[in-house]
Amino acid sequence: MLDLENFFNEVRNIVDLKLDRLVPLGITEPLRLYEAIRWSLFGEGKRFRPALVIAAGREFGAPDEKLVHTAAAVEMIHTYSLIHDDLPAMDDDDLRRGRATAHKKFDVATAILAGDALQAMAFGTIAGDESLDQRMRLRLILELSMAAGQMVAGQQLDLEAEGKKVELDEVEQIHKGKTGALITFSVRAGGIIAEVSERDLLMLTNFGKRLGLLFQITDDILDVTSTSETLGKTAGKDIASRKATYPEAVGLAGARSLAKRISAEAYNELGPICREDSMLHDICNFVATRNS
Ligand code: GRG
């Protein structure tokens, strides 16, 4: 586990350095906008999606300098989605990444604009990545735009399902988009940058899809079993907002056994393409057993 911890620390250092260079300082005009962006980006986020880009890319031989812009870009999209998800018109939350949400610390209009700006910056970051040739940049931009669109569609379905009785397949449909699309993109992006074969990319994609669902199941379980202090965001929110969750659809024990099954399926996808002790295996294990 120490290796994984070291890896996440390393990713944080590399990606945060890049984000720090890419995002205008909080002394740039308009001050309030860039302060809000930095406030949201540099909270206690796990940098999970950048870690996937880097782990998948390294596993297939891509150098870090070709991975880090895309890793930063996916974190920008993810952070924009968190800012917008926390707004009063959506989840109306006041705690994120261990501190006040952007609209609480600043104001609603600034939070909306901070999310908008981050989304634009993400695509600009890949477009301006001179370590990749232009075809590769275009492919990554296209894939990231599709994943971001699927995430938004998943969010819409999630809002529409609030307060309704949902079946397992509906919960899965919501989370394939809302949570799974960016996670799948992150794994694929590492493979694409490493120029893996179509067969390997397909297996990486299947792994990413299983991992995305697993991430959401454990997120739903933690919402019921953990505390706001441990999570750095409001616990118990799903039940309070009558959200479509795995424990709601199949019960807590059902969600735990589903997590075991999906984690085994994710492992199976890695079998033919990765070393047995790869970082992707460790990440999968981390997601299955995480407590924050
Ligand atoms: C508003 C367009 C739009 C989309 C919102 C990401 C999202 C879609 C909603 C967040 C709400 C939520 C709790 C989703 C479940 C899983 C998830 C994406 C959790 C947050 O990701 P982490 O745990 O967060 O990786 P950190 O802060 O560690 O980066």
mmCIF file of C-alpha atoms and ligand atoms in Angstrom:
data_model
loop_
_atom_site.group_PDB
_atom_site.id
_atom_site.type_symbol
_atom_site.label_atom_id
_atom_site.label_comp_id
_atom_site.label_asym_id
_atom_site.label_seq_id
_atom_site.Cartn_x
_atom_site.Cartn_y
_atom_site.Cartn_z
ATOM 1 C CA MET A 1 0.000 0.000 0.000
ATOM 2 C CA LEU A 2 2.939 2.319 0.648
ATOM 3 C CA ASP A 3 3.816 2.175 -3.041
ATOM 4 C CA LEU A 4 0.344 3.363 -3.936
ATOM 5 C CA GLU A 5 0.507 6.133 -1.360
ATOM 6 C CA ASN A 6 3.870 7.227 -2.774
ATOM 7 C CA PHE A 7 2.417 7.086 -6.262
ATOM 8 C CA PHE A 8 -0.557 9.298 -5.338
ATOM 9 C CA ASN A 9 1.815 11.767 -3.646
ATOM 10 C CA GLU A 10 4.012 11.805 -6.724
ATOM 11 C CA VAL A 11 1.001 12.396 -8.997
ATOM 12 C CA ARG A 12 -0.163 15.211 -6.749
ATOM 13 C CA ASN A 13 3.243 16.902 -6.976
ATOM 14 C CA ILE A 14 3.564 16.564 -10.744
ATOM 15 C CA VAL A 15 -0.018 17.523 -11.556
ATOM 16 C CA ASP A 16 -0.314 20.359 -9.060
ATOM 17 C CA LEU A 17 2.883 21.906 -10.383
ATOM 18 C CA LYS A 18 1.427 21.787 -13.901
ATOM 19 C CA LEU A 19 -1.954 23.148 -12.761
ATOM 20 C CA ASP A 20 -0.190 25.929 -10.888
ATOM 21 C CA ARG A 21 1.567 26.956 -14.112
ATOM 22 C CA LEU A 22 -1.509 26.612 -16.307
ATOM 23 C CA VAL A 23 -4.037 28.474 -14.156
ATOM 24 C CA PRO A 24 -3.534 32.229 -13.848
ATOM 25 C CA LEU A 25 -2.521 33.295 -10.343
ATOM 26 C CA GLY A 26 -5.078 34.673 -7.927
ATOM 27 C CA ILE A 27 -3.366 38.039 -8.502
ATOM 28 C CA THR A 28 -4.537 38.109 -12.149
ATOM 29 C CA GLU A 29 -7.589 40.252 -12.983
ATOM 30 C CA PRO A 30 -10.402 39.506 -12.429
ATOM 31 C CA LEU A 31 -8.988 38.496 -9.045
ATOM 32 C CA ARG A 32 -12.162 36.938 -7.696
ATOM 33 C CA LEU A 33 -12.494 34.531 -10.652
ATOM 34 C CA TYR A 34 -8.958 33.150 -10.420
ATOM 35 C CA GLU A 35 -9.088 33.006 -6.631
ATOM 36 C CA ALA A 36 -12.269 30.907 -6.891
ATOM 37 C CA ILE A 37 -10.686 28.579 -9.468
ATOM 38 C CA ARG A 38 -7.596 28.076 -7.310
ATOM 39 C CA TRP A 39 -9.691 27.643 -4.173
ATOM 40 C CA SER A 40 -11.585 24.783 -5.810
ATOM 41 C CA LEU A 41 -8.638 23.151 -7.587
ATOM 42 C CA PHE A 42 -6.171 23.172 -4.716
ATOM 43 C CA GLY A 43 -8.395 21.755 -1.959
ATOM 44 C CA GLU A 44 -7.906 18.213 -0.669
ATOM 45 C CA GLY A 45 -8.829 16.401 -3.910
ATOM 46 C CA LYS A 46 -7.436 12.911 -4.426
ATOM 47 C CA ARG A 47 -6.225 13.592 -7.999
ATOM 48 C CA PHE A 48 -7.724 10.199 -8.805
ATOM 49 C CA ARG A 49 -8.338 10.831 -12.518
ATOM 50 C CA PRO A 50 -4.838 12.265 -13.177
ATOM 51 C CA ALA A 51 -3.441 9.221 -11.333
ATOM 52 C CA LEU A 52 -5.254 6.976 -13.814
ATOM 53 C CA VAL A 53 -3.872 8.832 -16.844
ATOM 54 C CA ILE A 54 -0.356 8.541 -15.451
ATOM 55 C CA ALA A 55 -0.641 4.928 -14.214
ATOM 56 C CA ALA A 56 -2.099 3.678 -17.514
ATOM 57 C CA GLY A 57 0.360 5.710 -19.588
ATOM 58 C CA ARG A 58 3.424 4.579 -17.609
ATOM 59 C CA GLU A 59 2.278 0.946 -17.680
ATOM 60 C CA PHE A 60 2.541 1.043 -21.475
ATOM 61 C CA GLY A 61 5.736 3.071 -21.656
ATOM 62 C CA ALA A 62 4.614 6.702 -22.137
ATOM 63 C CA PRO A 63 6.924 9.300 -20.555
ATOM 64 C CA ASP A 64 5.449 11.606 -17.908
ATOM 65 C CA GLU A 65 5.917 14.736 -20.004
ATOM 66 C CA LYS A 66 3.427 13.367 -22.553
ATOM 67 C CA LEU A 67 0.884 12.519 -19.845
ATOM 68 C CA VAL A 68 0.875 15.463 -17.507
ATOM 69 C CA HIS A 69 -1.079 18.007 -19.615
ATOM 70 C CA THR A 70 -3.907 15.532 -20.186
ATOM 71 C CA ALA A 71 -3.804 14.576 -16.498
ATOM 72 C CA ALA A 72 -4.175 18.266 -15.571
ATOM 73 C CA ALA A 73 -6.933 18.753 -18.163
ATOM 74 C CA VAL A 74 -9.101 15.945 -16.784
ATOM 75 C CA GLU A 75 -8.673 17.353 -13.267
ATOM 76 C CA MET A 76 -9.894 20.731 -14.570
ATOM 77 C CA ILE A 77 -13.040 19.154 -16.030
ATOM 78 C CA HIS A 78 -13.608 17.172 -12.833
ATOM 79 C CA THR A 79 -13.181 20.285 -10.657
ATOM 80 C CA TYR A 80 -15.578 22.279 -12.848
ATOM 81 C CA SER A 81 -18.149 19.492 -12.418
ATOM 82 C CA LEU A 82 -17.750 19.537 -8.639
ATOM 83 C CA ILE A 83 -18.170 23.332 -8.487
ATOM 84 C CA HIS A 84 -21.348 23.181 -10.556
ATOM 85 C CA ASP A 85 -22.658 20.090 -8.759
ATOM 86 C CA ASP A 86 -22.417 21.943 -5.423
ATOM 87 C CA LEU A 87 -24.470 24.955 -6.614
ATOM 88 C CA PRO A 88 -27.849 25.697 -4.994
ATOM 89 C CA ALA A 89 -29.641 24.690 -8.229
ATOM 90 C CA MET A 90 -28.068 21.230 -8.028
ATOM 91 C CA ASP A 91 -26.843 19.556 -4.818
ATOM 92 C CA ASP A 92 -26.674 22.789 -2.817
ATOM 93 C CA ASP A 93 -23.668 21.801 -0.754
ATOM 94 C CA ASP A 94 -21.406 23.897 1.420
ATOM 95 C CA LEU A 95 -18.460 21.544 1.990
ATOM 96 C CA ARG A 96 -16.093 20.237 -0.678
ATOM 97 C CA ARG A 97 -12.508 19.029 -0.555
ATOM 98 C CA GLY A 98 -12.396 19.781 3.138
ATOM 99 C CA ARG A 99 -13.455 23.425 2.809
ATOM 100 C CA ALA A 100 -16.277 25.739 1.834
ATOM 101 C CA THR A 101 -17.694 25.188 -1.659
ATOM 102 C CA ALA A 102 -16.884 27.856 -4.252
ATOM 103 C CA HIS A 103 -20.318 29.519 -4.149
ATOM 104 C CA LYS A 104 -20.195 29.685 -0.319
ATOM 105 C CA LYS A 105 -16.678 31.102 -0.182
ATOM 106 C CA PHE A 106 -17.252 33.488 -3.122
ATOM 107 C CA ASP A 107 -20.760 33.739 -4.628
ATOM 108 C CA VAL A 108 -22.971 31.770 -7.017
ATOM 109 C CA ALA A 109 -22.161 33.800 -10.144
ATOM 110 C CA THR A 110 -18.409 33.551 -9.513
ATOM 111 C CA ALA A 111 -18.709 29.788 -8.927
ATOM 112 C CA ILE A 112 -20.575 29.310 -12.229
ATOM 113 C CA LEU A 113 -17.945 31.338 -14.066
ATOM 114 C CA ALA A 114 -15.065 29.506 -12.344
ATOM 115 C CA GLY A 115 -16.527 26.196 -13.605
ATOM 116 C CA ASP A 116 -17.011 27.623 -17.102
ATOM 117 C CA ALA A 117 -13.442 28.908 -17.217
ATOM 118 C CA LEU A 118 -12.006 25.596 -16.017
ATOM 119 C CA GLN A 119 -13.880 23.723 -18.705
ATOM 120 C CA ALA A 120 -12.490 25.980 -21.434
ATOM 121 C CA MET A 121 -8.979 25.797 -19.951
ATOM 122 C CA ALA A 122 -9.070 21.982 -20.004
ATOM 123 C CA PHE A 123 -9.473 21.818 -23.782
ATOM 124 C CA GLY A 124 -6.916 24.610 -24.264
ATOM 125 C CA THR A 125 -4.459 22.643 -22.131
ATOM 126 C CA ILE A 126 -4.553 19.639 -24.459
ATOM 127 C CA ALA A 127 -4.610 21.790 -27.594
ATOM 128 C CA GLY A 128 -1.437 23.544 -26.426
ATOM 129 C CA ASP A 129 0.440 20.383 -25.377
ATOM 130 C CA GLU A 130 3.540 20.524 -27.572
ATOM 131 C CA SER A 131 4.790 17.135 -26.407
ATOM 132 C CA LEU A 132 2.026 15.455 -28.459
ATOM 133 C CA ASP A 133 1.522 15.621 -32.218
ATOM 134 C CA GLN A 134 -1.557 17.404 -33.482
ATOM 135 C CA ARG A 135 -3.491 14.248 -34.398
ATOM 136 C CA MET A 136 -3.042 12.912 -30.882
ATOM 137 C CA ARG A 137 -4.145 16.231 -29.356
ATOM 138 C CA LEU A 138 -7.256 16.276 -31.539
ATOM 139 C CA ARG A 139 -8.118 12.683 -30.597
ATOM 140 C CA LEU A 140 -7.779 13.444 -26.876
ATOM 141 C CA ILE A 141 -9.831 16.648 -27.175
ATOM 142 C CA LEU A 142 -12.578 14.749 -29.005
ATOM 143 C CA GLU A 143 -12.606 11.948 -26.423
ATOM 144 C CA LEU A 144 -12.568 14.373 -23.488
ATOM 145 C CA SER A 145 -15.404 16.423 -24.977
ATOM 146 C CA MET A 146 -17.484 13.259 -25.420
ATOM 147 C CA ALA A 147 -16.756 12.122 -21.856
ATOM 148 C CA ALA A 148 -17.641 15.574 -20.462
ATOM 149 C CA GLY A 149 -20.906 15.459 -22.438
ATOM 150 C CA GLN A 150 -21.739 12.009 -21.044
ATOM 151 C CA MET A 151 -20.994 13.276 -17.540
ATOM 152 C CA VAL A 152 -23.442 16.154 -17.996
ATOM 153 C CA ALA A 153 -26.108 13.776 -19.365
ATOM 154 C CA GLY A 154 -25.568 11.495 -16.346
ATOM 155 C CA GLN A 155 -25.971 14.475 -14.034
ATOM 156 C CA GLN A 156 -29.286 15.370 -15.711
ATOM 157 C CA LEU A 157 -30.546 11.779 -15.291
ATOM 158 C CA ASP A 158 -29.403 11.851 -11.675
ATOM 159 C CA LEU A 159 -31.357 15.038 -10.963
ATOM 160 C CA GLU A 160 -34.439 13.637 -12.706
ATOM 161 C CA ALA A 161 -34.255 10.433 -10.626
ATOM 162 C CA GLU A 162 -34.230 12.260 -7.280
ATOM 163 C CA GLY A 163 -37.042 11.121 -5.008
ATOM 164 C CA LYS A 164 -38.076 8.255 -7.332
ATOM 165 C CA LYS A 165 -37.781 4.526 -6.763
ATOM 166 C CA VAL A 166 -34.987 3.362 -9.069
ATOM 167 C CA GLU A 167 -33.931 -0.047 -10.328
ATOM 168 C CA LEU A 168 -30.318 -1.192 -10.445
ATOM 169 C CA ASP A 169 -30.020 -0.770 -14.231
ATOM 170 C CA GLU A 170 -31.177 2.861 -13.974
ATOM 171 C CA VAL A 171 -28.617 3.595 -11.258
ATOM 172 C CA GLU A 172 -25.962 2.034 -13.465
ATOM 173 C CA GLN A 173 -27.060 4.111 -16.468
ATOM 174 C CA ILE A 174 -26.795 7.327 -14.442
ATOM 175 C CA HIS A 175 -23.358 6.530 -13.079
ATOM 176 C CA LYS A 176 -21.882 5.254 -16.324
ATOM 177 C CA GLY A 177 -22.180 8.857 -17.444
ATOM 178 C CA LYS A 178 -21.903 10.948 -14.320
ATOM 179 C CA THR A 179 -18.905 9.230 -12.737
ATOM 180 C CA GLY A 180 -17.801 6.582 -15.218
ATOM 181 C CA ALA A 181 -17.215 8.655 -18.339
ATOM 182 C CA LEU A 182 -14.305 10.740 -16.980
ATOM 183 C CA ILE A 183 -12.757 7.741 -15.232
ATOM 184 C CA THR A 184 -12.936 5.686 -18.434
ATOM 185 C CA PHE A 185 -11.511 8.625 -20.393
ATOM 186 C CA SER A 186 -8.592 8.876 -17.947
ATOM 187 C CA VAL A 187 -7.604 5.228 -18.349
ATOM 188 C CA ARG A 188 -8.052 5.366 -22.137
ATOM 189 C CA ALA A 189 -6.058 8.593 -22.409
ATOM 190 C CA GLY A 190 -3.011 6.932 -20.818
ATOM 191 C CA GLY A 191 -3.294 4.078 -23.335
ATOM 192 C CA ILE A 192 -3.859 6.392 -26.296
ATOM 193 C CA ILE A 193 -0.828 8.519 -25.425
ATOM 194 C CA ALA A 194 1.265 5.346 -25.023
ATOM 195 C CA GLU A 195 -0.017 4.288 -28.469
ATOM 196 C CA VAL A 196 -1.224 0.857 -27.318
ATOM 197 C CA SER A 197 -2.824 -1.597 -29.768
ATOM 198 C CA GLU A 198 -6.592 -1.517 -30.389
ATOM 199 C CA ARG A 199 -6.955 -4.786 -28.450
ATOM 200 C CA ASP A 200 -5.168 -3.386 -25.400
ATOM 201 C CA LEU A 201 -7.142 -0.145 -25.616
ATOM 202 C CA LEU A 202 -10.388 -2.116 -25.625
ATOM 203 C CA MET A 203 -9.350 -3.987 -22.477
ATOM 204 C CA LEU A 204 -8.249 -0.755 -20.826
ATOM 205 C CA THR A 205 -11.622 0.747 -21.734
ATOM 206 C CA ASN A 206 -13.482 -2.195 -20.203
ATOM 207 C CA PHE A 207 -11.305 -1.881 -17.093
ATOM 208 C CA GLY A 208 -12.080 1.865 -16.907
ATOM 209 C CA LYS A 209 -15.828 1.216 -17.184
ATOM 210 C CA ARG A 210 -15.755 -1.340 -14.343
ATOM 211 C CA LEU A 211 -13.536 0.932 -12.261
ATOM 212 C CA GLY A 212 -15.919 3.881 -12.764
ATOM 213 C CA LEU A 213 -18.864 1.870 -11.474
ATOM 214 C CA LEU A 214 -16.801 0.509 -8.598
ATOM 215 C CA PHE A 215 -15.771 4.068 -7.674
ATOM 216 C CA GLN A 216 -19.415 5.120 -7.557
ATOM 217 C CA ILE A 217 -20.551 2.104 -5.534
ATOM 218 C CA THR A 218 -17.885 2.757 -2.894
ATOM 219 C CA ASP A 219 -18.777 6.474 -2.983
ATOM 220 C CA ASP A 220 -22.415 5.591 -2.289
ATOM 221 C CA ILE A 221 -21.443 3.178 0.504
ATOM 222 C CA LEU A 222 -19.191 5.808 2.113
ATOM 223 C CA ASP A 223 -21.983 8.377 1.964
ATOM 224 C CA VAL A 224 -23.960 6.074 4.251
ATOM 225 C CA THR A 225 -21.145 4.745 6.458
ATOM 226 C CA SER A 226 -18.612 7.584 6.804
ATOM 227 C CA THR A 227 -18.472 11.095 8.276
ATOM 228 C CA SER A 228 -18.241 14.540 6.697
ATOM 229 C CA GLU A 229 -14.907 15.033 8.458
ATOM 230 C CA THR A 230 -13.360 11.929 6.869
ATOM 231 C CA LEU A 231 -14.869 12.571 3.443
ATOM 232 C CA GLY A 232 -14.229 16.330 3.287
ATOM 233 C CA LYS A 233 -17.762 16.673 1.885
ATOM 234 C CA THR A 234 -21.190 16.330 3.456
ATOM 235 C CA ALA A 235 -21.911 12.697 4.395
ATOM 236 C CA GLY A 236 -25.491 11.360 4.392
ATOM 237 C CA LYS A 237 -26.381 13.725 1.568
ATOM 238 C CA ASP A 238 -27.685 10.993 -0.760
ATOM 239 C CA ILE A 239 -30.383 9.828 1.635
ATOM 240 C CA ALA A 240 -31.311 13.424 2.551
ATOM 241 C CA SER A 241 -31.737 14.320 -1.163
ATOM 242 C CA ARG A 242 -33.339 10.939 -1.968
ATOM 243 C CA LYS A 243 -30.694 10.223 -4.611
ATOM 244 C CA ALA A 244 -30.523 7.187 -6.910
ATOM 245 C CA THR A 245 -27.760 5.183 -5.229
ATOM 246 C CA TYR A 246 -26.607 1.577 -5.084
ATOM 247 C CA PRO A 247 -27.531 1.107 -1.395
ATOM 248 C CA GLU A 248 -30.956 2.564 -2.216
ATOM 249 C CA ALA A 249 -31.441 0.151 -5.146
ATOM 250 C CA VAL A 250 -29.967 -3.052 -3.649
ATOM 251 C CA GLY A 251 -29.319 -2.336 0.059
ATOM 252 C CA LEU A 252 -25.972 -1.826 1.788
ATOM 253 C CA ALA A 253 -25.029 -5.524 1.829
ATOM 254 C CA GLY A 254 -26.091 -5.826 -1.825
ATOM 255 C CA ALA A 255 -23.927 -2.821 -2.746
ATOM 256 C CA ARG A 256 -20.940 -4.351 -0.933
ATOM 257 C CA SER A 257 -21.254 -7.668 -2.754
ATOM 258 C CA LEU A 258 -21.728 -5.871 -6.081
ATOM 259 C CA ALA A 259 -18.517 -3.930 -5.382
ATOM 260 C CA LYS A 260 -16.659 -7.233 -4.866
ATOM 261 C CA ARG A 261 -17.990 -8.649 -8.117
ATOM 262 C CA ILE A 262 -17.199 -5.559 -10.167
ATOM 263 C CA SER A 263 -13.744 -5.275 -8.668
ATOM 264 C CA ALA A 264 -13.028 -8.903 -9.722
ATOM 265 C CA GLU A 265 -14.295 -8.107 -13.232
ATOM 266 C CA ALA A 266 -12.036 -5.053 -13.413
ATOM 267 C CA TYR A 267 -9.043 -7.184 -12.358
ATOM 268 C CA ASN A 268 -9.888 -9.711 -15.078
ATOM 269 C CA GLU A 269 -9.719 -7.043 -17.761
ATOM 270 C CA LEU A 270 -6.172 -6.182 -16.677
ATOM 271 C CA GLY A 271 -5.000 -9.820 -16.629
ATOM 272 C CA PRO A 272 -3.971 -10.187 -20.261
ATOM 273 C CA ILE A 273 -2.466 -6.711 -20.697
ATOM 274 C CA CYS A 274 -0.668 -5.649 -17.489
ATOM 275 C CA ARG A 275 1.980 -6.941 -15.110
ATOM 276 C CA GLU A 276 0.342 -8.741 -12.189
ATOM 277 C CA ASP A 277 1.457 -6.127 -9.681
ATOM 278 C CA SER A 278 0.765 -3.069 -11.867
ATOM 279 C CA MET A 279 -0.245 0.276 -10.388
ATOM 280 C CA LEU A 280 -3.645 -0.130 -12.114
ATOM 281 C CA HIS A 281 -4.207 -3.288 -10.020
ATOM 282 C CA ASP A 282 -3.273 -1.356 -6.867
ATOM 283 C CA ILE A 283 -5.601 1.500 -7.803
ATOM 284 C CA CYS A 284 -8.469 -0.940 -8.337
ATOM 285 C CA ASN A 285 -7.788 -2.430 -4.943
ATOM 286 C CA PHE A 286 -7.679 1.053 -3.420
ATOM 287 C CA VAL A 287 -11.068 1.935 -4.916
ATOM 288 C CA ALA A 288 -12.618 -1.286 -3.630
ATOM 289 C CA THR A 289 -11.341 -0.710 -0.094
ATOM 290 C CA ARG A 290 -11.124 3.102 0.225
ATOM 291 C CA ASN A 291 -12.484 4.874 3.262
ATOM 292 C CA SER A 292 -12.431 8.490 1.984
HETATM 293 C C1 GRG B 1 -22.469 19.393 -12.622
HETATM 294 C C2 GRG B 1 -21.807 18.860 -14.989
HETATM 295 C C3 GRG B 1 -21.951 18.438 -13.608
HETATM 296 C C4 GRG B 1 -21.582 17.172 -13.284
HETATM 297 C C5 GRG B 1 -21.528 16.688 -11.916
HETATM 298 C C6 GRG B 1 -18.886 14.858 -10.591
HETATM 299 C C7 GRG B 1 -20.344 15.077 -10.561
HETATM 300 C C8 GRG B 1 -21.064 15.264 -11.853
HETATM 301 C C9 GRG B 1 -20.982 15.176 -9.399
HETATM 302 C C10 GRG B 1 -20.280 15.078 -8.089
HETATM 303 C C11 GRG B 1 -21.192 14.454 -7.107
HETATM 304 C C12 GRG B 1 -20.744 13.129 -6.695
HETATM 305 C C13 GRG B 1 -20.654 12.896 -5.240
HETATM 306 C C14 GRG B 1 -20.445 12.185 -7.577
HETATM 307 C C15 GRG B 1 -20.043 10.825 -7.172
HETATM 308 C C16 GRG B 1 -18.628 10.406 -7.404
HETATM 309 C C17 GRG B 1 -17.704 11.512 -7.545
HETATM 310 C C18 GRG B 1 -17.504 11.974 -8.902
HETATM 311 C C19 GRG B 1 -17.115 11.984 -6.448
HETATM 312 C C20 GRG B 1 -16.121 13.048 -6.434
HETATM 313 O O1 GRG B 1 -14.901 12.609 -6.945
HETATM 314 P P1 GRG B 1 -13.621 12.383 -6.030
HETATM 315 O O2 GRG B 1 -13.995 11.559 -4.834
HETATM 316 O O3 GRG B 1 -13.359 13.888 -5.544
HETATM 317 O O4 GRG B 1 -12.506 11.902 -6.889
HETATM 318 P P2 GRG B 1 -11.977 14.611 -5.217
HETATM 319 O O5 GRG B 1 -12.376 15.856 -4.457
HETATM 320 O O6 GRG B 1 -11.123 13.669 -4.398
HETATM 321 O O7 GRG B 1 -11.349 14.945 -6.539
#
